mmCIF file of C-alpha atoms and ligand atoms in Angstrom:
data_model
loop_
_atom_site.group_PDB
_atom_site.id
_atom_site.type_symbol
_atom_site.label_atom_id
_atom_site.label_comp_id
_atom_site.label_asym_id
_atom_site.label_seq_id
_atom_site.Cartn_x
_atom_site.Cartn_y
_atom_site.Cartn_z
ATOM 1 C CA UNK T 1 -8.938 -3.488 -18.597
ATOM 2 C CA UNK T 2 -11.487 -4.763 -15.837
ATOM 3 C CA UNK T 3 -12.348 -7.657 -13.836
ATOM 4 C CA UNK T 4 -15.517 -8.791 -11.788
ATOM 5 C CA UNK T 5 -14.525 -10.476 -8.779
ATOM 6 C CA UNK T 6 -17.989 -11.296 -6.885
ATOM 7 C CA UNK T 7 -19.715 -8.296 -6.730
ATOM 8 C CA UNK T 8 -16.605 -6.191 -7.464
ATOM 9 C CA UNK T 9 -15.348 -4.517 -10.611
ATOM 10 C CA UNK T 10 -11.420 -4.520 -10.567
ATOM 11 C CA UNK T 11 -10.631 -2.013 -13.421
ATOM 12 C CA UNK T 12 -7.539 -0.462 -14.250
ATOM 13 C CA UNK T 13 -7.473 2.856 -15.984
ATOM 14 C CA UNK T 14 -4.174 4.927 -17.400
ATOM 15 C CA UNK T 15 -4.887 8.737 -15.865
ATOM 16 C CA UNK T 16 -4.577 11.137 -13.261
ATOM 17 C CA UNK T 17 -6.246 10.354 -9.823
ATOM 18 C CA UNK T 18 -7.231 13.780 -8.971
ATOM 19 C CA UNK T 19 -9.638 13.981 -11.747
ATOM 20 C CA UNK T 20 -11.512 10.335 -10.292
ATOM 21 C CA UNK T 21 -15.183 10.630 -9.383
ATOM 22 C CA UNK T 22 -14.838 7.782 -6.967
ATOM 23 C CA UNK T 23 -16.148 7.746 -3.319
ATOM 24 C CA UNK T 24 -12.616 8.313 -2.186
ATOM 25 C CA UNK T 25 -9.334 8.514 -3.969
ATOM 26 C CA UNK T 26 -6.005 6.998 -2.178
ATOM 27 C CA UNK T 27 -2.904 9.318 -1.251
ATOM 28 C CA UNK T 28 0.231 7.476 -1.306
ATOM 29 C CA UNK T 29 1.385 9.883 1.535
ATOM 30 C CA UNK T 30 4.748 9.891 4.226
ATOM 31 C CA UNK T 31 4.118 8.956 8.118
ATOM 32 C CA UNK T 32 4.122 12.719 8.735
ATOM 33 C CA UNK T 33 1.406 13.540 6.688
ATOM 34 C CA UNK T 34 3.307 16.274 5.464
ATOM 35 C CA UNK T 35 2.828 16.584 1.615
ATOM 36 C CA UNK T 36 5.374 16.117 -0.971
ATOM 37 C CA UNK T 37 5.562 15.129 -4.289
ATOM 38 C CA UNK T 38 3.958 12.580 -6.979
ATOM 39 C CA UNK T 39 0.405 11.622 -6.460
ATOM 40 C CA UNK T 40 0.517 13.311 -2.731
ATOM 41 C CA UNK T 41 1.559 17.146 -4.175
ATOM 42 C CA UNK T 42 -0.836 16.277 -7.094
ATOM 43 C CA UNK T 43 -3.986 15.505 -4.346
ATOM 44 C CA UNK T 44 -3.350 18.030 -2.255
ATOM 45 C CA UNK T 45 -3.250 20.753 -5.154
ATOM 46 C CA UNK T 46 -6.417 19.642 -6.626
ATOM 47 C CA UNK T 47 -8.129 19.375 -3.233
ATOM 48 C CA UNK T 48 -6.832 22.594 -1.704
ATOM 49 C CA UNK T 49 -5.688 23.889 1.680
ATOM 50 C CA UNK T 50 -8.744 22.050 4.037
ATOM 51 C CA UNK T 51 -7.297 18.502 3.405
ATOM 52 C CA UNK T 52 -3.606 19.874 4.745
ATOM 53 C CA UNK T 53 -5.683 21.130 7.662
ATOM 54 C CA UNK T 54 -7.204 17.528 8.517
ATOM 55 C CA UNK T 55 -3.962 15.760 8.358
ATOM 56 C CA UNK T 56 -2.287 18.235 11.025
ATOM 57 C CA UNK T 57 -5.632 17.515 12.974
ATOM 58 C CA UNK T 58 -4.646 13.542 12.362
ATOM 59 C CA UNK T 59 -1.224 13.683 12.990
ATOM 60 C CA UNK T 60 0.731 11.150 11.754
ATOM 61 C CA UNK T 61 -0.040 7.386 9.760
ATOM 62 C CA UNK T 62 2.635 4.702 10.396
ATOM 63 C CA UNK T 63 3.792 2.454 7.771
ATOM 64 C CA UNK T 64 0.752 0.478 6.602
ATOM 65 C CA UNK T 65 -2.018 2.014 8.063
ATOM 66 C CA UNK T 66 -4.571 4.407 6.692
ATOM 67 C CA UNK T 67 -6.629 7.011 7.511
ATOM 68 C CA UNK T 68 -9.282 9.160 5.898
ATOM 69 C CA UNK T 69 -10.096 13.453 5.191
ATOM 70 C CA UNK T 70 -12.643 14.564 2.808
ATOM 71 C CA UNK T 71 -11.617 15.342 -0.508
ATOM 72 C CA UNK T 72 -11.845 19.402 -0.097
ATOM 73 C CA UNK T 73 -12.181 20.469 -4.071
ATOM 74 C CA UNK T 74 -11.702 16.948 -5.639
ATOM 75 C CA UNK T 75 -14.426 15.623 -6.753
ATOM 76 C CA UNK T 76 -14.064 12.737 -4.474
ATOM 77 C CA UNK T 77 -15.769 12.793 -1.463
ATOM 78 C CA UNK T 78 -13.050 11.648 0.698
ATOM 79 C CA UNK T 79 -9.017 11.010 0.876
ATOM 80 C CA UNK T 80 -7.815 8.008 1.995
ATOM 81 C CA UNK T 81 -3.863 8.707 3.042
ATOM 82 C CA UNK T 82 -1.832 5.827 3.371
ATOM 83 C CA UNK T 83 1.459 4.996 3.838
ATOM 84 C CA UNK T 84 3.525 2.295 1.578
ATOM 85 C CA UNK T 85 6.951 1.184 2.134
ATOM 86 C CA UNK T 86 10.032 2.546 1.119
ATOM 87 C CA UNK T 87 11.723 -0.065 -0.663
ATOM 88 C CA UNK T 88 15.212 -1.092 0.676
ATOM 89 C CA UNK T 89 15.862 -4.441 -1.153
ATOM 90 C CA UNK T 90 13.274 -6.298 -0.215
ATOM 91 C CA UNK T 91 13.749 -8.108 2.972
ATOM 92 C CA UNK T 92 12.185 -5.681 5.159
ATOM 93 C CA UNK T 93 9.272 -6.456 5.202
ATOM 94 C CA UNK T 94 8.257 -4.524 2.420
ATOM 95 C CA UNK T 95 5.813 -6.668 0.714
ATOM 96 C CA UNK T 96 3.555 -6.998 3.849
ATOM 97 C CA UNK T 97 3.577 -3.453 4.203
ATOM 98 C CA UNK T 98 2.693 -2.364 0.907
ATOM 99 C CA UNK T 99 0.082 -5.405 1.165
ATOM 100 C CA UNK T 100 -1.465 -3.848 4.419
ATOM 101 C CA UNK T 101 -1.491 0.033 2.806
ATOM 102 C CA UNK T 102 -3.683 -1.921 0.473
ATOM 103 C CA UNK T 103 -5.848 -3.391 2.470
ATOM 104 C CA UNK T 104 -6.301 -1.218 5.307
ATOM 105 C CA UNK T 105 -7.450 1.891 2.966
ATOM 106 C CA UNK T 106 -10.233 -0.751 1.863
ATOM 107 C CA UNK T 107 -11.344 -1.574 5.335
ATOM 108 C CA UNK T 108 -11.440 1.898 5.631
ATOM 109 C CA UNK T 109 -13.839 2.589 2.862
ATOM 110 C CA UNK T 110 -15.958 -0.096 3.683
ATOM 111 C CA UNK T 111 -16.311 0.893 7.631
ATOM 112 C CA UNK T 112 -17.185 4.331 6.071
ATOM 113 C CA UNK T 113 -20.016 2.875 4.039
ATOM 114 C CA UNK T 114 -17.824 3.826 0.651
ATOM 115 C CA UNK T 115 -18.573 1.774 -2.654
ATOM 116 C CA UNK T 116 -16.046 2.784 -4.781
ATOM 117 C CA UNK T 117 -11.994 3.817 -4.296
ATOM 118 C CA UNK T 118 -9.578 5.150 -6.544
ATOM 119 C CA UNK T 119 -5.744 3.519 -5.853
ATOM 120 C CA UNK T 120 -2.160 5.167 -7.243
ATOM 121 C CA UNK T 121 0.490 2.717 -7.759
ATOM 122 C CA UNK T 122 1.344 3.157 -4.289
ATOM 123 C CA UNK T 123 5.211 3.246 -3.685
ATOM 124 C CA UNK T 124 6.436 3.148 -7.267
ATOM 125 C CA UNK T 125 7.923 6.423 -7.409
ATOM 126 C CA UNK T 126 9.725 8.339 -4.569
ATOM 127 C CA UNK T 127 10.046 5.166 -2.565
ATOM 128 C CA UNK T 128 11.179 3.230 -5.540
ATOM 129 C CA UNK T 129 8.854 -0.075 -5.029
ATOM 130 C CA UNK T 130 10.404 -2.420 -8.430
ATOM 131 C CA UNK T 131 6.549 -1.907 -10.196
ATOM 132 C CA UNK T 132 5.824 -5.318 -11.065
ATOM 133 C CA UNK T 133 5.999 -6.587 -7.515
ATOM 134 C CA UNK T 134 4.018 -3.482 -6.184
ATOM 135 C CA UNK T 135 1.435 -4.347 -8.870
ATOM 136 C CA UNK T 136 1.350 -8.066 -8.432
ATOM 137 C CA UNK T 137 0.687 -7.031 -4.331
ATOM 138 C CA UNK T 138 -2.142 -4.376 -5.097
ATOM 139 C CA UNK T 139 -3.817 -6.537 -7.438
ATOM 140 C CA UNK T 140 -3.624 -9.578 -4.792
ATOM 141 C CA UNK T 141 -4.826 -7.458 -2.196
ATOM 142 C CA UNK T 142 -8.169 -5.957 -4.069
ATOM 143 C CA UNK T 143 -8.665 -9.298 -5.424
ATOM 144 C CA UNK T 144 -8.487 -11.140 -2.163
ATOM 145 C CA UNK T 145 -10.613 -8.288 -0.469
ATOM 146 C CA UNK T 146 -13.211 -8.754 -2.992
ATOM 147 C CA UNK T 147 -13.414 -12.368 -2.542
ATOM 148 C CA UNK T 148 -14.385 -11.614 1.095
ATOM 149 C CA UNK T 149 -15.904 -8.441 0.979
ATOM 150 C CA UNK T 150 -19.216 -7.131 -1.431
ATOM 151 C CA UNK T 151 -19.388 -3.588 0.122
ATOM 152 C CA UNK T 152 -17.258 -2.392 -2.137
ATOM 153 C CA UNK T 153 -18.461 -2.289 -5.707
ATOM 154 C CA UNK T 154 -15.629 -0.464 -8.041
ATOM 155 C CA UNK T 155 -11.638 -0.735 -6.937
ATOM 156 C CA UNK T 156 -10.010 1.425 -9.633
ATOM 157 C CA UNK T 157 -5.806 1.684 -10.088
ATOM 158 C CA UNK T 158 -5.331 4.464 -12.022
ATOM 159 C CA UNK T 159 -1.812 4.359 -13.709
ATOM 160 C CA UNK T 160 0.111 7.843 -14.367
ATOM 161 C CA UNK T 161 1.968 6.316 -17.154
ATOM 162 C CA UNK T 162 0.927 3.646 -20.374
ATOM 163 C CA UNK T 163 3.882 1.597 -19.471
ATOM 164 C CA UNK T 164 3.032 1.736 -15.751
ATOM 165 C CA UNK T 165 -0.652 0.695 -17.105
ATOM 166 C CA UNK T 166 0.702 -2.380 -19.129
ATOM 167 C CA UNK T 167 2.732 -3.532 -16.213
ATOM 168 C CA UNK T 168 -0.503 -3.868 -14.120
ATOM 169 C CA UNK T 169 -2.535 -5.360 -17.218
ATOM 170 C CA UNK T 170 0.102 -8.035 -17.515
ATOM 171 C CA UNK T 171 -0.217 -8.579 -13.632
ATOM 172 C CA UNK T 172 -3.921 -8.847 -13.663
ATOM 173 C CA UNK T 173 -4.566 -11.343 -16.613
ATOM 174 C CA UNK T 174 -1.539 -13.361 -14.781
ATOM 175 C CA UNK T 175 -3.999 -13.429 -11.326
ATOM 176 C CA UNK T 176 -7.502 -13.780 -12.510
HETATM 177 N N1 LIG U 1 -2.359 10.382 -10.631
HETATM 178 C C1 LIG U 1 -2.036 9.070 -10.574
HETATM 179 N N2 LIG U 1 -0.801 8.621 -10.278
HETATM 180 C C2 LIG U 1 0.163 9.544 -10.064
HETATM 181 C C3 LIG U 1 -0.094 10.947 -10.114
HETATM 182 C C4 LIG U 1 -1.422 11.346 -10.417
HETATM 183 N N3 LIG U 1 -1.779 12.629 -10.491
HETATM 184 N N4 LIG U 1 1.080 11.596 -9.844
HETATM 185 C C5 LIG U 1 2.025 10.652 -9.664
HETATM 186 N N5 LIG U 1 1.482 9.429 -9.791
HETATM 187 P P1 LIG U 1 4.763 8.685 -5.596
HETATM 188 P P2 LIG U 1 5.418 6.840 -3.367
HETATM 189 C C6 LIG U 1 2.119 8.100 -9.677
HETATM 190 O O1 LIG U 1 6.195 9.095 -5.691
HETATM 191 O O2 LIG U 1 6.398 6.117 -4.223
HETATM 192 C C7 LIG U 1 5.664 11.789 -1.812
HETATM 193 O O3 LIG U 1 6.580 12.838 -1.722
HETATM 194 C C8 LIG U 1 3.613 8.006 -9.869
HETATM 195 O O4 LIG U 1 3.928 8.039 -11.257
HETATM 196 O O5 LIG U 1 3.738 9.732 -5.662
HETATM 197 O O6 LIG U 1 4.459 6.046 -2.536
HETATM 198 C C9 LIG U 1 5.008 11.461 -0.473
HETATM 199 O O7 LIG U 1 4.856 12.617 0.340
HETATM 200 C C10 LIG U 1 3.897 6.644 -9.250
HETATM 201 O O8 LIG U 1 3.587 5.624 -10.184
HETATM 202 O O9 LIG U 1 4.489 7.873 -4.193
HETATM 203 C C11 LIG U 1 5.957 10.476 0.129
HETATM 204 O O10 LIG U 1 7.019 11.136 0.793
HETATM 205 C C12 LIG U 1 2.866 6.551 -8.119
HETATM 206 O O11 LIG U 1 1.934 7.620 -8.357
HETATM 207 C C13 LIG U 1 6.490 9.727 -1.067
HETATM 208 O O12 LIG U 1 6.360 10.616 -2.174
HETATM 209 C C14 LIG U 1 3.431 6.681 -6.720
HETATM 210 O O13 LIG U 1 4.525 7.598 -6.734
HETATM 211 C C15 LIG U 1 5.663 8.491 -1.367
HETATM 212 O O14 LIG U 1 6.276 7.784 -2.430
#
């Protein structure tokens, strides 16, 4: 399913994000940058040891914040790691944080000239984000972006699973 918002093409696609031939392809990763599991193990398999190497270069990403590697072996030019919430209930500020993950890995495409990213469902799994909410926030956040952005031509949420997929289609028709 897909959506033109300005200039932008909103499209959400039921796959595996290490296969994406996007400009860059989003890492739902921890503060440490250290690797793990879901989409994070998946990305760093595909993309090999050189992406590991920029993150210990990097550091560290708080909570919310983003920041960028190339994509080693993906076929993806670049990374984007950032960091969503873990969810705890819901009054900890969780929705702003998963919000600004969102839109800080945009602004980080578009200050690096990028015109297309690839996003996971971004806290849904490990850190246990209920997914309707964390789609409803996603979708707000690359809809509102492309209503005041135009860099940006293709924002693609690829969904691991067909339910996870119908969740965000139900989401999308709800917001456009
Ligand atoms: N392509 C697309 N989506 C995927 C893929 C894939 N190859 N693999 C998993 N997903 P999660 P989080 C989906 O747990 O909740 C890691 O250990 C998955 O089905 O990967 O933000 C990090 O190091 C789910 O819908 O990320 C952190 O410690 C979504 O990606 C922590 O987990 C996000 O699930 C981050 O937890």
């Amino acid at each position: 399913m897909q959506a033109k918002v300005n200039e932008t093409i909103i499209e959400l696609v039921c796959g595996d994000i290490t296969e994406e031939i996007t400009d860059a392809i989003v890492n739902a990763a921890n503060e440490r940058l250290a690797g793990g599991a879901g989409v994070d193990g998946a990305i760093h398999r595909a993309g090999g040891p050189s992406i590991m190497a920029q993150c210990r270069q990097i550091g560290s990403c708080p909570t919310g914040k983003a920041v960028i590697t190339t994509g080693g072996n993906l076929k993806a030019k670049y990374v984007i790691h950032t960091v969503g919430p873990i969810y705890r209930g819901g009054a900890r500020g969780e929705e702003k944080l998963l919000q600004n993950a969102y839109r800080n890995s945009l602004e980080l495409a578009r200050q690096n000239g990028l015109q297309s990213i690839s996003f996971p469902a971004i806290s849904t799994g490990v850190y246990a984000y209920p997914l309707d909410e964390a789609a409803k926030i996603a979708l707000k956040t690359s809809i509102e972006f492309a209503r005041e952005n135009n860099e940006i031509k293709h924002i693609r949420h690829i969904l691991f699973s067909s339910r996870d997929y119908d969740v965000f289609c139900l989401q999308l028709k709800d917001l456009i």
